[in-house]
């Protein structure tokens, strides 16, 4: 194993990890560590916060400050960490069920405050850990164990939610586009403000099996064929309806919460003196 | 220290010893992602349904297997 990878892993306690064969969450952990290494982030200055779920197990394998919190409550705990120690790089990893179902209001309000956090949403279209139930991002008509005749509801568009709530950065990538994912994560981590990265991941054990999508390799091939990069789209009207757009969809500037708070604290202290 | 850390990785050299493919067999779960997405078809299944380098001379060191592996099981090194 390479030294720069070994440095960031809890090799002597936790490995090999418990994720299913072919699961995309391992790939995401792999790319995340390589991004830390390329940005030269000290592992003492990173804090990974997660809730409950398959993807929330990633911080258990990475050797830095980690915080495993209640279901859906990763973002409030991360805000506490960030306000107490503003020099830390706080990263939240969660699944679609963790952040978008039970923790949706926390997600919206953190985006409204524009506090300097990076949220990585691992979207595998269902609740993986509890056995394949329907989630807010399950597409219409797809099968899960709680929708055996097809899902009746429409799915969430995470981009529209983040945009209207006030996030300053949104990017979408998949576990097939690994170098693209690394580039996007690098940009999201260097951005100052509330940035969201949605990563489409494969769940071959539950979602793939129930919808007859084949094994992990076939699901990755589908990501390859169904996605289109936003830089390739010249006119907005020509997007085919069955394609998923990947790439950096939103990139704007707004004032950050920690800076405003620090300025207020200094102003009040000066008034008292 | 656990057993697998003492276990040496399987090492495959190319003929000119410039490209080295290391497989930690204890970590590999046999999902087949690296075997399918290798552009030069260097890798293949062995008898335990784990990965091994069939023809390491063809390796072009694109690092795709290393980046896509979910289990931290395969690493490619290239001498300069």
CSV table of C-alpha atoms in Angstrom, one decimal:
chain,number,residue,atom,x,y,z
A,1,UNK,CA,0.0,0.0,0.0
A,2,UNK,CA,1.2,3.5,-0.8
A,3,UNK,CA,2.5,5.6,2.1
A,4,UNK,CA,0.3,8.6,1.4
A,5,UNK,CA,-2.9,6.4,1.4
A,6,UNK,CA,-1.7,4.5,4.5
A,7,UNK,CA,-1.3,7.7,6.4
A,8,UNK,CA,-5.0,8.5,6.3
A,9,UNK,CA,-6.4,5.1,7.1
A,10,UNK,CA,-7.1,3.2,10.4
A,11,UNK,CA,-5.5,0.1,9.0
A,12,UNK,CA,-4.7,-1.8,12.1
A,13,UNK,CA,-8.2,-1.5,13.6
A,14,UNK,CA,-10.9,-1.6,11.0
A,15,UNK,CA,-9.8,-3.2,7.7
A,16,UNK,CA,-11.0,-4.9,5.5
A,17,UNK,CA,-14.2,-2.8,5.7
A,18,UNK,CA,-17.7,-4.2,6.0
A,19,UNK,CA,-19.3,-2.7,2.9
A,20,UNK,CA,-20.8,-5.0,0.3
A,21,UNK,CA,-18.7,-6.2,-2.7
A,22,UNK,CA,-18.9,-3.7,-5.5
A,23,UNK,CA,-20.4,-0.9,-3.3
A,24,UNK,CA,-19.5,2.6,-4.5
A,25,UNK,CA,-19.0,4.0,-1.0
A,26,UNK,CA,-15.5,2.4,-0.8
A,27,UNK,CA,-14.6,4.2,-4.1
A,28,UNK,CA,-15.8,7.5,-2.6
A,29,UNK,CA,-13.6,7.0,0.6
A,30,UNK,CA,-10.7,6.2,-1.7
A,31,UNK,CA,-11.1,9.4,-3.8
A,32,UNK,CA,-11.7,11.5,-0.7
A,33,UNK,CA,-8.4,10.4,0.8
A,34,UNK,CA,-6.5,11.1,-2.4
A,35,UNK,CA,-8.1,14.6,-2.5
A,36,UNK,CA,-6.9,15.3,1.1
A,37,UNK,CA,-3.4,14.2,0.0
A,38,UNK,CA,-3.4,16.4,-3.1
A,39,UNK,CA,-4.6,19.4,-1.2
A,40,UNK,CA,-1.9,18.7,1.5
A,41,UNK,CA,-4.4,18.9,4.3
A,42,UNK,CA,-3.0,17.9,7.7
A,43,UNK,CA,-5.1,15.1,9.1
A,44,UNK,CA,-5.2,17.0,12.5
A,45,UNK,CA,-7.1,19.9,10.9
A,46,UNK,CA,-9.9,17.8,9.3
A,47,UNK,CA,-13.1,16.9,11.1
A,48,UNK,CA,-15.4,14.4,9.4
A,49,UNK,CA,-19.0,14.3,10.7
A,50,UNK,CA,-21.6,11.7,9.8
A,51,UNK,CA,-25.0,10.5,10.8
A,52,UNK,CA,-26.4,7.0,10.4
A,53,UNK,CA,-26.3,4.9,7.3
A,54,UNK,CA,-24.0,3.0,5.0
A,55,UNK,CA,-22.1,6.0,3.7
A,56,UNK,CA,-21.9,7.4,7.2
A,57,UNK,CA,-19.5,4.6,8.0
A,58,UNK,CA,-16.7,6.2,5.9
A,59,UNK,CA,-15.4,8.3,8.9
A,60,UNK,CA,-14.8,5.1,10.8
A,61,UNK,CA,-12.1,4.1,8.4
A,62,UNK,CA,-10.4,7.5,8.0
A,63,UNK,CA,-7.7,8.4,10.5
A,64,UNK,CA,-8.6,12.0,11.4
A,65,UNK,CA,-11.0,13.7,13.9
A,66,UNK,CA,-14.3,12.0,13.3
A,67,UNK,CA,-17.8,12.4,14.9
A,68,UNK,CA,-20.5,9.8,14.5
A,69,UNK,CA,-23.8,11.5,15.5
A,70,UNK,CA,-27.5,10.8,15.6
A,71,UNK,CA,-29.6,9.9,12.6
A,72,UNK,CA,-30.0,13.0,10.4
A,73,UNK,CA,-28.3,15.3,12.9
A,74,UNK,CA,-24.9,15.4,11.3
A,75,UNK,CA,-25.2,19.0,10.1
A,76,UNK,CA,-26.2,20.6,13.5
A,77,UNK,CA,-23.2,18.8,15.2
A,78,UNK,CA,-20.9,20.0,12.4
A,79,UNK,CA,-22.2,23.6,12.9
A,80,UNK,CA,-21.2,23.3,16.5
A,81,UNK,CA,-17.8,22.0,15.7
A,82,UNK,CA,-17.2,24.8,13.1
A,83,UNK,CA,-18.3,27.6,15.4
A,84,UNK,CA,-16.2,26.4,18.3
A,85,UNK,CA,-13.1,25.7,16.1
A,86,UNK,CA,-13.3,27.9,12.9
A,87,UNK,CA,-9.8,26.8,11.7
A,88,UNK,CA,-11.0,23.2,11.2
A,89,UNK,CA,-12.0,21.9,7.8
A,90,UNK,CA,-15.4,20.3,8.6
A,91,UNK,CA,-16.8,17.8,6.1
A,92,UNK,CA,-20.2,16.1,6.4
A,93,UNK,CA,-20.7,12.7,4.8
A,94,UNK,CA,-24.2,11.3,4.6
A,95,UNK,CA,-26.6,9.4,2.5
A,96,UNK,CA,-29.8,10.5,0.8
A,97,UNK,CA,-31.9,9.1,3.7
A,98,UNK,CA,-29.7,10.7,6.3
A,99,UNK,CA,-29.4,14.2,4.9
A,100,UNK,CA,-32.5,14.6,2.7
A,101,UNK,CA,-35.2,12.7,4.6
A,102,UNK,CA,-34.7,13.1,8.4
A,103,UNK,CA,-32.2,15.9,8.2
A,104,UNK,CA,-33.7,18.0,5.4
A,105,UNK,CA,-34.6,21.0,7.5
A,106,UNK,CA,-31.1,21.1,9.0
A,107,UNK,CA,-29.7,21.0,5.5
A,108,UNK,CA,-31.9,23.9,4.3
A,109,UNK,CA,-31.1,26.1,7.3
A,110,UNK,CA,-27.4,25.5,7.1
A,111,UNK,CA,-27.5,26.5,3.5
A,112,UNK,CA,-29.5,29.6,4.4
A,113,UNK,CA,-26.8,30.6,7.0
A,114,UNK,CA,-24.1,29.9,4.5
A,115,UNK,CA,-21.7,28.4,7.1
A,116,UNK,CA,-18.4,27.1,5.8
A,117,UNK,CA,-19.1,23.3,5.5
A,118,UNK,CA,-18.8,20.8,2.8
A,119,UNK,CA,-21.7,18.3,2.5
A,120,UNK,CA,-21.1,15.1,0.5
A,121,UNK,CA,-24.4,13.4,-0.3
A,122,UNK,CA,-23.9,9.8,-1.4
A,123,UNK,CA,-27.1,9.1,-3.4
A,124,UNK,CA,-27.7,5.4,-3.9
A,125,UNK,CA,-31.5,5.8,-4.4
A,126,UNK,CA,-32.6,3.8,-1.4
A,127,UNK,CA,-32.1,3.2,2.3
A,128,UNK,CA,-29.2,0.6,2.1
A,129,UNK,CA,-28.4,-0.2,5.7
A,130,UNK,CA,-32.0,-1.0,6.9
A,131,UNK,CA,-32.7,-3.2,3.9
A,132,UNK,CA,-33.8,-1.3,0.8
A,133,UNK,CA,-36.8,1.0,1.7
A,134,UNK,CA,-38.0,3.9,-0.4
A,135,UNK,CA,-36.1,7.1,0.0
A,136,UNK,CA,-36.8,10.7,-1.1
A,137,UNK,CA,-34.5,10.3,-4.1
A,138,UNK,CA,-35.9,7.0,-5.4
A,139,UNK,CA,-37.0,7.7,-9.0
A,140,UNK,CA,-40.7,7.3,-10.0
A,141,UNK,CA,-41.7,3.8,-10.9
A,142,UNK,CA,-38.7,2.1,-9.4
A,143,UNK,CA,-39.0,-0.9,-7.1
A,144,UNK,CA,-37.8,-1.1,-3.5
A,145,UNK,CA,-39.0,-3.4,-0.6
A,146,UNK,CA,-41.6,-0.8,0.6
A,147,UNK,CA,-42.8,-0.1,-3.0
A,148,UNK,CA,-43.2,-3.6,-4.5
A,149,UNK,CA,-45.5,-2.3,-7.3
A,150,UNK,CA,-43.3,0.7,-8.2
A,151,UNK,CA,-42.7,4.1,-6.5
A,152,UNK,CA,-45.7,6.5,-6.9
A,153,UNK,CA,-43.9,9.6,-5.7
A,154,UNK,CA,-41.6,12.1,-7.6
A,155,UNK,CA,-38.0,12.3,-6.4
A,156,UNK,CA,-36.2,15.3,-5.0
A,157,UNK,CA,-34.0,17.5,-7.1
A,158,UNK,CA,-31.1,18.2,-4.8
A,159,UNK,CA,-29.7,20.9,-7.0
A,160,UNK,CA,-33.0,22.9,-6.9
A,161,UNK,CA,-33.2,22.6,-3.1
A,162,UNK,CA,-29.6,23.7,-2.6
A,163,UNK,CA,-29.9,26.6,-5.0
A,164,UNK,CA,-33.1,28.0,-3.6
A,165,UNK,CA,-31.9,27.5,0.0
A,166,UNK,CA,-28.8,29.5,-0.7
A,167,UNK,CA,-25.8,27.2,-1.0
A,168,UNK,CA,-22.9,28.7,-2.9
A,169,UNK,CA,-21.6,25.6,-4.6
A,170,UNK,CA,-23.3,22.5,-6.1
A,171,UNK,CA,-21.7,19.8,-8.1
A,172,UNK,CA,-22.8,16.3,-9.1
A,173,UNK,CA,-20.6,13.4,-10.0
A,174,UNK,CA,-20.7,9.6,-10.0
A,175,UNK,CA,-18.5,6.8,-8.8
A,176,UNK,CA,-17.7,5.9,-12.4
A,177,UNK,CA,-16.1,9.4,-13.2
A,178,UNK,CA,-13.3,9.1,-10.6
A,179,UNK,CA,-11.0,11.8,-11.9
A,180,UNK,CA,-13.9,14.1,-12.4
A,181,UNK,CA,-15.1,13.4,-8.8
A,182,UNK,CA,-11.6,14.2,-7.5
A,183,UNK,CA,-11.6,17.5,-9.4
A,184,UNK,CA,-15.0,18.5,-8.1
A,185,UNK,CA,-14.2,17.5,-4.5
A,186,UNK,CA,-11.0,19.6,-4.6
A,187,UNK,CA,-13.0,22.6,-5.7
A,188,UNK,CA,-15.7,22.1,-3.1
A,189,UNK,CA,-13.1,21.7,-0.3
A,190,UNK,CA,-11.3,24.9,-1.2
A,191,UNK,CA,-14.5,27.0,-1.5
A,192,UNK,CA,-15.4,29.1,1.5
A,193,UNK,CA,-19.1,28.7,2.3
A,194,UNK,CA,-21.8,26.0,2.2
A,195,UNK,CA,-20.9,23.7,-0.6
A,196,UNK,CA,-22.8,20.5,-1.7
A,197,UNK,CA,-21.4,17.6,-3.7
A,198,UNK,CA,-23.9,15.0,-4.8
A,199,UNK,CA,-22.3,11.6,-5.7
A,200,UNK,CA,-24.4,9.0,-7.5
A,201,UNK,CA,-23.4,5.6,-6.2
A,202,UNK,CA,-24.3,2.1,-7.0
A,203,UNK,CA,-26.1,-0.3,-4.6
A,204,UNK,CA,-25.8,-3.6,-6.3
A,205,UNK,CA,-27.1,-5.6,-3.3
A,206,UNK,CA,-30.5,-4.0,-2.9
A,207,UNK,CA,-31.5,-1.3,-5.4
A,208,UNK,CA,-29.7,-3.0,-8.3
A,209,UNK,CA,-31.1,-6.4,-7.5
A,210,UNK,CA,-34.7,-5.3,-7.1
A,211,UNK,CA,-34.7,-3.2,-10.3
A,212,UNK,CA,-32.8,-5.9,-12.4
A,213,UNK,CA,-29.9,-3.6,-13.1
A,214,UNK,CA,-27.2,-6.3,-12.8
A,215,UNK,CA,-24.1,-6.3,-10.8
A,216,UNK,CA,-21.8,-3.4,-9.8
A,217,UNK,CA,-20.0,-3.4,-13.2
A,218,UNK,CA,-23.3,-3.1,-15.1
A,219,UNK,CA,-24.5,-0.3,-12.9
A,220,UNK,CA,-21.3,1.6,-13.4
A,221,UNK,CA,-21.7,1.2,-17.2
A,222,UNK,CA,-25.2,2.7,-16.9
A,223,UNK,CA,-23.7,5.7,-15.1
A,224,UNK,CA,-21.2,6.0,-18.0
A,225,UNK,CA,-24.0,5.9,-20.7
A,226,UNK,CA,-26.7,7.9,-18.9
A,227,UNK,CA,-24.7,11.0,-17.8
A,228,UNK,CA,-23.7,14.1,-19.7
A,229,UNK,CA,-21.2,16.8,-18.6
A,230,UNK,CA,-22.6,20.3,-18.3
A,231,UNK,CA,-19.6,21.7,-20.2
A,232,UNK,CA,-20.7,19.8,-23.3
A,233,UNK,CA,-24.1,21.4,-23.3
A,234,UNK,CA,-24.0,24.5,-25.6
A,235,UNK,CA,-27.7,25.4,-25.6
A,236,UNK,CA,-30.0,24.9,-22.6
A,237,UNK,CA,-32.9,23.5,-24.6
A,238,UNK,CA,-31.1,20.5,-26.0
A,239,UNK,CA,-30.7,18.3,-22.9
A,240,UNK,CA,-32.2,14.9,-23.5
A,241,UNK,CA,-34.8,14.0,-20.7
A,242,UNK,CA,-33.3,10.6,-19.9
A,243,UNK,CA,-29.8,12.0,-19.2
A,244,UNK,CA,-28.3,13.0,-15.8
A,245,UNK,CA,-26.3,16.2,-15.9
A,246,UNK,CA,-23.0,16.0,-14.0
A,247,UNK,CA,-20.4,18.7,-13.3
A,248,UNK,CA,-20.4,22.0,-11.5
A,249,UNK,CA,-23.9,23.3,-11.7
A,250,UNK,CA,-23.8,26.2,-9.3
A,251,UNK,CA,-20.8,28.4,-8.3
A,252,UNK,CA,-21.4,31.8,-6.7
A,253,UNK,CA,-20.2,34.0,-3.9
A,254,UNK,CA,-21.9,35.1,-0.6
A,255,UNK,CA,-20.7,36.2,2.8
A,256,UNK,CA,-19.8,33.4,5.2
A,257,UNK,CA,-21.4,33.1,8.6
A,258,UNK,CA,-18.2,32.5,10.8
A,259,UNK,CA,-16.7,35.7,9.4
A,260,UNK,CA,-19.8,37.7,10.2
A,261,UNK,CA,-19.9,36.2,13.7
A,262,UNK,CA,-16.3,37.1,14.4
A,263,UNK,CA,-16.8,40.7,13.2
A,264,UNK,CA,-19.8,41.1,15.5
A,265,UNK,CA,-17.9,39.6,18.5
A,266,UNK,CA,-15.1,42.1,17.9
A,267,UNK,CA,-17.4,45.1,17.6
A,268,UNK,CA,-19.2,44.3,20.8
A,269,UNK,CA,-15.9,43.8,22.7
A,270,UNK,CA,-14.7,47.1,21.5
A,271,UNK,CA,-17.9,48.8,22.6
A,272,UNK,CA,-17.5,47.3,26.1
A,273,UNK,CA,-13.9,48.5,26.5
B,1,UNK,CA,-1.3,-6.2,14.6
B,2,UNK,CA,-3.7,-8.4,12.8
B,3,UNK,CA,-2.8,-11.3,10.5
B,4,UNK,CA,-3.4,-9.5,7.2
B,5,UNK,CA,-0.9,-6.7,7.9
B,6,UNK,CA,1.9,-9.3,8.2
B,7,UNK,CA,0.7,-11.0,5.0
B,8,UNK,CA,2.8,-9.8,2.1
B,9,UNK,CA,1.0,-8.4,-0.9
B,10,UNK,CA,1.1,-10.3,-4.2
B,11,UNK,CA,3.6,-8.4,-6.5
B,12,UNK,CA,3.6,-8.6,-10.3
B,13,UNK,CA,6.5,-7.1,-12.2
B,14,UNK,CA,6.6,-6.1,-15.9
B,15,UNK,CA,9.5,-7.4,-17.9
B,16,UNK,CA,11.5,-4.2,-17.7
B,17,UNK,CA,10.7,-4.0,-13.9
B,18,UNK,CA,9.3,-0.5,-14.4
B,19,UNK,CA,5.7,-1.2,-13.6
B,20,UNK,CA,4.7,-2.9,-10.4
B,21,UNK,CA,1.2,-4.1,-9.6
B,22,UNK,CA,0.5,-5.0,-6.0
B,23,UNK,CA,-2.6,-6.8,-4.9
B,24,UNK,CA,-3.6,-7.2,-1.2
B,25,UNK,CA,-5.6,-10.4,-1.6
B,26,UNK,CA,-7.0,-10.2,2.0
B,27,UNK,CA,-8.8,-6.9,1.1
B,28,UNK,CA,-10.2,-8.0,-2.3
B,29,UNK,CA,-13.9,-8.9,-2.3
B,30,UNK,CA,-14.0,-9.9,-6.0
B,31,UNK,CA,-16.4,-7.3,-7.4
B,32,UNK,CA,-14.7,-7.3,-10.8
B,33,UNK,CA,-14.7,-3.5,-11.3
B,34,UNK,CA,-10.9,-3.3,-11.9
B,35,UNK,CA,-11.0,-6.3,-14.3
B,36,UNK,CA,-13.8,-4.8,-16.4
B,37,UNK,CA,-12.6,-1.2,-16.6
B,38,UNK,CA,-8.9,-1.9,-17.3
B,39,UNK,CA,-8.3,-0.5,-20.8
B,40,UNK,CA,-5.6,-3.0,-21.7
B,41,UNK,CA,-7.2,-6.1,-20.0
B,42,UNK,CA,-4.2,-6.7,-17.8
B,43,UNK,CA,-6.1,-8.1,-14.9
B,44,UNK,CA,-8.1,-11.3,-14.5
B,45,UNK,CA,-9.8,-13.6,-12.0
B,46,UNK,CA,-7.7,-16.2,-10.2
B,47,UNK,CA,-9.0,-19.5,-8.8
B,48,UNK,CA,-10.2,-17.9,-5.5
B,49,UNK,CA,-12.3,-15.3,-7.5
B,50,UNK,CA,-9.9,-12.6,-6.5
B,51,UNK,CA,-7.9,-10.3,-8.9
B,52,UNK,CA,-4.4,-11.1,-10.3
B,53,UNK,CA,-2.3,-9.5,-13.0
B,54,UNK,CA,-2.5,-11.8,-16.1
B,55,UNK,CA,-0.1,-9.9,-18.4
B,56,UNK,CA,1.6,-7.0,-16.5
B,57,UNK,CA,3.7,-6.1,-19.6
B,58,UNK,CA,0.6,-4.5,-21.2
B,59,UNK,CA,0.0,-2.1,-18.2
B,60,UNK,CA,0.2,1.6,-19.2
B,61,UNK,CA,0.0,2.9,-15.6
B,62,UNK,CA,-3.3,4.8,-16.0
B,63,UNK,CA,-4.1,4.1,-12.3
B,64,UNK,CA,-7.8,3.5,-13.1
B,65,UNK,CA,-7.9,0.2,-11.2
B,66,UNK,CA,-6.3,1.9,-8.2
B,67,UNK,CA,-8.8,4.8,-8.2
B,68,UNK,CA,-11.9,2.7,-8.8
B,69,UNK,CA,-11.2,-0.1,-6.3
B,70,UNK,CA,-13.7,0.2,-3.4
B,71,UNK,CA,-11.6,-2.1,-1.1
B,72,UNK,CA,-8.1,-0.5,-1.2
B,73,UNK,CA,-6.8,-3.8,-2.6
B,74,UNK,CA,-4.8,-2.9,-5.8
B,75,UNK,CA,-2.0,-0.5,-6.3
B,76,UNK,CA,0.1,0.4,-9.3
B,77,UNK,CA,3.6,1.8,-9.1
B,78,UNK,CA,5.7,3.2,-11.9
B,79,UNK,CA,9.4,3.8,-11.8
B,80,UNK,CA,10.6,7.0,-13.4
